[in-house]
PDB file of C-alpha atoms in Angstrom:
ATOM      1  CA  UNK A1316     -14.862-115.191 218.411  1.00  0.00           C
ATOM      2  CA  UNK A1317     -13.355-114.247 221.994  1.00  0.00           C
ATOM      3  CA  UNK A1318     -14.979-111.004 223.200  1.00  0.00           C
ATOM      4  CA  UNK A1319     -10.687-109.161 223.011  1.00  0.00           C
ATOM      5  CA  UNK A1320      -9.900-110.731 219.439  1.00  0.00           C
ATOM      6  CA  UNK A1321      -8.501-107.830 217.342  1.00  0.00           C
ATOM      7  CA  UNK A1322      -8.556-104.546 220.784  1.00  0.00           C
ATOM      8  CA  UNK A1323      -5.244-103.658 222.139  1.00  0.00           C
ATOM      9  CA  UNK A1324      -4.585-103.545 225.499  1.00  0.00           C
ATOM     10  CA  UNK A1325      -1.874-101.567 227.343  1.00  0.00           C
ATOM     11  CA  UNK A1326      -0.696-103.019 230.577  1.00  0.00           C
ATOM     12  CA  UNK A1327       1.260-100.950 233.471  1.00  0.00           C
ATOM     13  CA  UNK A1328       2.715-102.814 236.114  1.00  0.00           C
ATOM     14  CA  UNK A1329       1.636-105.521 233.410  1.00  0.00           C
ATOM     15  CA  UNK A1330       4.872-107.680 234.222  1.00  0.00           C
ATOM     16  CA  UNK A1331       3.479-109.536 237.665  1.00  0.00           C
ATOM     17  CA  UNK A1332       0.927-109.793 239.970  1.00  0.00           C
ATOM     18  CA  UNK A1333      -2.314-108.409 240.031  1.00  0.00           C
ATOM     19  CA  UNK A1334      -1.203-106.772 236.339  1.00  0.00           C
ATOM     20  CA  UNK A1335       0.067-109.876 234.788  1.00  0.00           C
ATOM     21  CA  UNK A1336      -3.048-111.460 235.243  1.00  0.00           C
ATOM     22  CA  UNK A1337      -4.838-108.906 234.397  1.00  0.00           C
ATOM     23  CA  UNK A1338      -3.011-109.056 230.951  1.00  0.00           C
ATOM     24  CA  UNK A1339      -3.102-113.376 230.801  1.00  0.00           C
ATOM     25  CA  UNK A1340      -7.024-112.600 230.853  1.00  0.00           C
ATOM     26  CA  UNK A1341      -6.743-109.912 228.238  1.00  0.00           C
ATOM     27  CA  UNK A1342      -4.779-112.209 226.405  1.00  0.00           C
ATOM     28  CA  UNK A1343      -7.598-115.290 226.337  1.00  0.00           C
ATOM     29  CA  UNK A1344      -9.931-113.625 225.652  1.00  0.00           C
ATOM     30  CA  UNK A1345      -8.043-112.478 222.419  1.00  0.00           C
ATOM     31  CA  UNK A1346      -6.584-109.002 223.474  1.00  0.00           C
ATOM     32  CA  UNK A1347      -3.224-108.455 221.387  1.00  0.00           C
ATOM     33  CA  UNK A1348      -0.883-106.512 224.951  1.00  0.00           C
ATOM     34  CA  UNK A1349       1.921-104.382 225.115  1.00  0.00           C
ATOM     35  CA  UNK A1350       2.922-105.291 228.842  1.00  0.00           C
ATOM     36  CA  UNK A1351       4.804-102.055 230.518  1.00  0.00           C
ATOM     37  CA  UNK A1352       7.147-101.918 233.308  1.00  0.00           C
ATOM     38  CA  UNK A1353      10.422-100.200 235.019  1.00  0.00           C
ATOM     39  CA  UNK A1354      11.680-103.909 235.600  1.00  0.00           C
ATOM     40  CA  UNK A1355      13.405-105.641 232.707  1.00  0.00           C
ATOM     41  CA  UNK A1356      11.620-108.532 233.553  1.00  0.00           C
ATOM     42  CA  UNK A1357       8.721-107.449 231.503  1.00  0.00           C
ATOM     43  CA  UNK A1358      10.056-108.831 228.403  1.00  0.00           C
ATOM     44  CA  UNK A1359       9.967-113.034 229.871  1.00  0.00           C
ATOM     45  CA  UNK A1360       6.642-112.041 230.944  1.00  0.00           C
ATOM     46  CA  UNK A1361       5.319-110.761 226.969  1.00  0.00           C
ATOM     47  CA  UNK A1362       7.485-113.953 226.214  1.00  0.00           C
ATOM     48  CA  UNK A1363       5.247-116.294 228.983  1.00  0.00           C
ATOM     49  CA  UNK A1364       1.792-114.544 227.467  1.00  0.00           C
ATOM     50  CA  UNK A1365       3.647-115.597 222.967  1.00  0.00           C
ATOM     51  CA  UNK A1366       4.359-119.003 224.249  1.00  0.00           C
ATOM     52  CA  UNK A1367       0.309-119.061 224.783  1.00  0.00           C
ATOM     53  CA  UNK A1368      -0.152-117.597 221.344  1.00  0.00           C
ATOM     54  CA  UNK A1369      -1.033-114.741 221.982  1.00  0.00           C
ATOM     55  CA  UNK A1370       0.640-111.717 220.599  1.00  0.00           C
ATOM     56  CA  UNK A1371       2.798-109.739 223.639  1.00  0.00           C
ATOM     57  CA  UNK A1372       5.239-106.590 223.537  1.00  0.00           C
ATOM     58  CA  UNK A1373       7.277-106.272 226.559  1.00  0.00           C
ATOM     59  CA  UNK A1374       8.243-102.798 226.901  1.00  0.00           C
ATOM     60  CA  UNK A1375      10.594-101.103 230.090  1.00  0.00           C
ATOM     61  CA  UNK A1376       8.990 -98.159 230.431  1.00  0.00           C
ATOM     62  CA  UNK A1377       8.749 -95.005 232.980  1.00  0.00           C
ATOM     63  CA  UNK A1378       5.862 -93.502 233.805  1.00  0.00           C
ATOM     64  CA  UNK A1379       6.825 -91.120 235.471  1.00  0.00           C
ATOM     65  CA  UNK A1380       8.583 -89.981 232.360  1.00  0.00           C
ATOM     66  CA  UNK A1381       6.293 -88.208 229.598  1.00  0.00           C
ATOM     67  CA  UNK A1382       9.002 -89.145 226.724  1.00  0.00           C
ATOM     68  CA  UNK A1383       8.549 -92.918 228.137  1.00  0.00           C
ATOM     69  CA  UNK A1384       4.919 -92.976 228.131  1.00  0.00           C
ATOM     70  CA  UNK A1385       4.473 -91.076 224.592  1.00  0.00           C
ATOM     71  CA  UNK A1386       6.844 -93.566 223.240  1.00  0.00           C
ATOM     72  CA  UNK A1387       5.033 -96.686 225.064  1.00  0.00           C
ATOM     73  CA  UNK A1388       2.253 -95.717 223.432  1.00  0.00           C
ATOM     74  CA  UNK A1389       3.563 -94.902 219.946  1.00  0.00           C
ATOM     75  CA  UNK A1390       4.862 -98.655 220.319  1.00  0.00           C
ATOM     76  CA  UNK A1391       1.271-100.334 220.652  1.00  0.00           C
ATOM     77  CA  UNK A1392       0.301 -98.088 217.327  1.00  0.00           C
ATOM     78  CA  UNK A1393       2.867 -99.032 215.116  1.00  0.00           C
ATOM     79  CA  UNK A1394       2.934-102.904 216.395  1.00  0.00           C
ATOM     80  CA  UNK A1395      -1.032-103.265 216.614  1.00  0.00           C
ATOM     81  CA  UNK A1396      -2.424-100.094 214.635  1.00  0.00           C
ATOM     82  CA  UNK A1397      -4.606 -98.745 217.934  1.00  0.00           C
ATOM     83  CA  UNK A1398      -5.091 -98.997 221.181  1.00  0.00           C
ATOM     84  CA  UNK A1399      -8.457 -99.871 222.729  1.00  0.00           C
ATOM     85  CA  UNK A1400      -7.877-100.817 226.318  1.00  0.00           C
ATOM     86  CA  UNK A1401      -5.600 -98.941 228.842  1.00  0.00           C
ATOM     87  CA  UNK A1402      -4.576-100.074 232.201  1.00  0.00           C
ATOM     88  CA  UNK A1403      -3.475 -98.428 234.514  1.00  0.00           C
ATOM     89  CA  UNK A1404      -1.752-100.368 236.848  1.00  0.00           C
ATOM     90  CA  UNK A1405       1.961 -99.467 238.050  1.00  0.00           C
ATOM     91  CA  UNK A1406       2.654 -98.759 241.943  1.00  0.00           C
ATOM     92  CA  UNK A1407       4.363 -98.804 244.700  1.00  0.00           C
ATOM     93  CA  UNK A1408       4.777 -98.831 247.924  1.00  0.00           C
ATOM     94  CA  UNK A1409       7.016 -98.398 250.921  1.00  0.00           C
ATOM     95  CA  UNK A1410       6.386 -98.969 254.402  1.00  0.00           C
ATOM     96  CA  UNK A1411       7.638 -96.608 256.626  1.00  0.00           C
ATOM     97  CA  UNK A1412       6.614 -93.839 259.571  1.00  0.00           C
ATOM     98  CA  UNK A1413       5.285 -90.845 258.745  1.00  0.00           C
ATOM     99  CA  UNK A1414       7.756 -89.114 260.951  1.00  0.00           C
ATOM    100  CA  UNK A1415      10.471 -91.710 258.936  1.00  0.00           C
ATOM    101  CA  UNK A1416       9.414 -91.100 255.261  1.00  0.00           C
ATOM    102  CA  UNK A1417      11.567 -89.593 253.326  1.00  0.00           C
ATOM    103  CA  UNK A1418      10.786 -86.531 251.432  1.00  0.00           C
ATOM    104  CA  UNK A1419      11.915 -88.980 248.411  1.00  0.00           C
ATOM    105  CA  UNK A1420       9.561 -91.824 248.716  1.00  0.00           C
ATOM    106  CA  UNK A1421       7.296 -89.178 249.504  1.00  0.00           C
ATOM    107  CA  UNK A1422       7.566 -87.479 245.738  1.00  0.00           C
ATOM    108  CA  UNK A1423       8.706 -91.333 244.205  1.00  0.00           C
ATOM    109  CA  UNK A1424       5.201 -92.513 245.339  1.00  0.00           C
ATOM    110  CA  UNK A1425       3.198 -89.614 244.230  1.00  0.00           C
ATOM    111  CA  UNK A1426       5.092 -89.795 240.592  1.00  0.00           C
ATOM    112  CA  UNK A1427       4.687 -93.869 240.132  1.00  0.00           C
ATOM    113  CA  UNK A1428       0.787 -93.849 241.669  1.00  0.00           C
ATOM    114  CA  UNK A1429      -1.173 -90.782 240.067  1.00  0.00           C
ATOM    115  CA  UNK A1430       0.992 -88.770 237.951  1.00  0.00           C
ATOM    116  CA  UNK A1431       2.073 -91.699 235.821  1.00  0.00           C
ATOM    117  CA  UNK A1432      -2.034 -93.039 236.246  1.00  0.00           C
ATOM    118  CA  UNK A1433      -2.358 -89.278 234.894  1.00  0.00           C
ATOM    119  CA  UNK A1434       0.540 -89.285 232.050  1.00  0.00           C
ATOM    120  CA  UNK A1435      -0.849 -92.777 231.084  1.00  0.00           C
ATOM    121  CA  UNK A1436      -4.402 -91.900 230.769  1.00  0.00           C
ATOM    122  CA  UNK A1437      -3.444 -88.583 228.785  1.00  0.00           C
ATOM    123  CA  UNK A1438      -1.565 -90.369 225.939  1.00  0.00           C
ATOM    124  CA  UNK A1439      -3.994 -93.231 225.905  1.00  0.00           C
ATOM    125  CA  UNK A1440      -7.225 -90.800 224.807  1.00  0.00           C
ATOM    126  CA  UNK A1441      -5.408 -88.628 222.511  1.00  0.00           C
ATOM    127  CA  UNK A1442      -4.412 -92.229 221.092  1.00  0.00           C
ATOM    128  CA  UNK A1443      -8.379 -93.337 221.429  1.00  0.00           C
ATOM    129  CA  UNK A1444      -9.626 -90.381 219.886  1.00  0.00           C
ATOM    130  CA  UNK A1445      -7.841 -89.998 217.236  1.00  0.00           C
ATOM    131  CA  UNK A1446      -9.086 -93.348 215.764  1.00  0.00           C
ATOM    132  CA  UNK A1447     -12.703 -91.959 217.101  1.00  0.00           C
ATOM    133  CA  UNK A1448     -14.154 -95.717 217.881  1.00  0.00           C
ATOM    134  CA  UNK A1449     -13.846 -95.340 221.938  1.00  0.00           C
ATOM    135  CA  UNK A1450     -12.212 -97.531 224.552  1.00  0.00           C
ATOM    136  CA  UNK A1451     -11.780 -97.847 228.312  1.00  0.00           C
ATOM    137  CA  UNK A1452      -9.027 -96.676 231.052  1.00  0.00           C
ATOM    138  CA  UNK A1453      -9.001 -99.071 233.576  1.00  0.00           C
ATOM    139  CA  UNK A1454      -7.309 -97.294 236.782  1.00  0.00           C
ATOM    140  CA  UNK A1455      -5.891 -99.636 239.207  1.00  0.00           C
ATOM    141  CA  UNK A1456      -6.999 -98.305 242.582  1.00  0.00           C
ATOM    142  CA  UNK A1457      -7.051 -99.148 246.297  1.00  0.00           C
ATOM    143  CA  UNK A1458      -9.241-100.397 249.462  1.00  0.00           C
ATOM    144  CA  UNK A1459      -6.407 -98.100 251.582  1.00  0.00           C
ATOM    145  CA  UNK A1460      -7.114 -94.966 249.269  1.00  0.00           C
ATOM    146  CA  UNK A1461     -10.575 -94.944 251.354  1.00  0.00           C
ATOM    147  CA  UNK A1462      -9.549 -96.731 254.376  1.00  0.00           C
ATOM    148  CA  UNK A1463      -6.013 -96.080 255.360  1.00  0.00           C
ATOM    149  CA  UNK A1464      -3.167 -98.561 256.787  1.00  0.00           C
ATOM    150  CA  UNK A1465      -0.761 -98.105 258.985  1.00  0.00           C
ATOM    151  CA  UNK A1466       2.822 -96.818 257.932  1.00  0.00           C
ATOM    152  CA  UNK A1467       1.508 -96.068 254.373  1.00  0.00           C
ATOM    153  CA  UNK A1468      -0.121 -92.839 253.959  1.00  0.00           C
ATOM    154  CA  UNK A1469       1.355 -92.080 250.929  1.00  0.00           C
ATOM    155  CA  UNK A1470       0.286 -94.753 249.291  1.00  0.00           C
ATOM    156  CA  UNK A1471      -3.048 -94.920 250.779  1.00  0.00           C
ATOM    157  CA  UNK A1472      -3.583 -90.055 249.406  1.00  0.00           C
ATOM    158  CA  UNK A1473      -1.300 -91.460 245.945  1.00  0.00           C
ATOM    159  CA  UNK A1474      -4.593 -93.993 245.520  1.00  0.00           C
ATOM    160  CA  UNK A1475      -6.399 -91.633 246.801  1.00  0.00           C
ATOM    161  CA  UNK A1476      -5.673 -89.006 243.310  1.00  0.00           C
TER     162      UNK A1476
END
């Protein structure tokens, strides 16, 4: 038996990059996957996983919108019966000098990288406690949270959060 057979994993930002690589690894270990992104090609990423025999669903979801997050976890439960692991990986970054950074860029970065993690963890925990079988939360951070980087103070702050 594979390590995650029968387990359901939700991965935000799961359509490309680190998120998709993590989803592929969970798939290799037998997990059911719900991958989410604000980008419509999340459905293509889920299809790629399904072609390899994985039970996978792609969902367009804005992690800064509580109703969208609730709907994401509702779908995971309705489709696969539970939420066992939730990986909060959705994130955005803009490159700008502090004096050129707009308030809208600051707010968007904080909303996705910090509030989105909070909303997804909160909803995942509700599902896990309801089933009373435990679960795992995985939050993707960045070395920039500790060390910073030129032109990305807002990103570093959001990842420290």
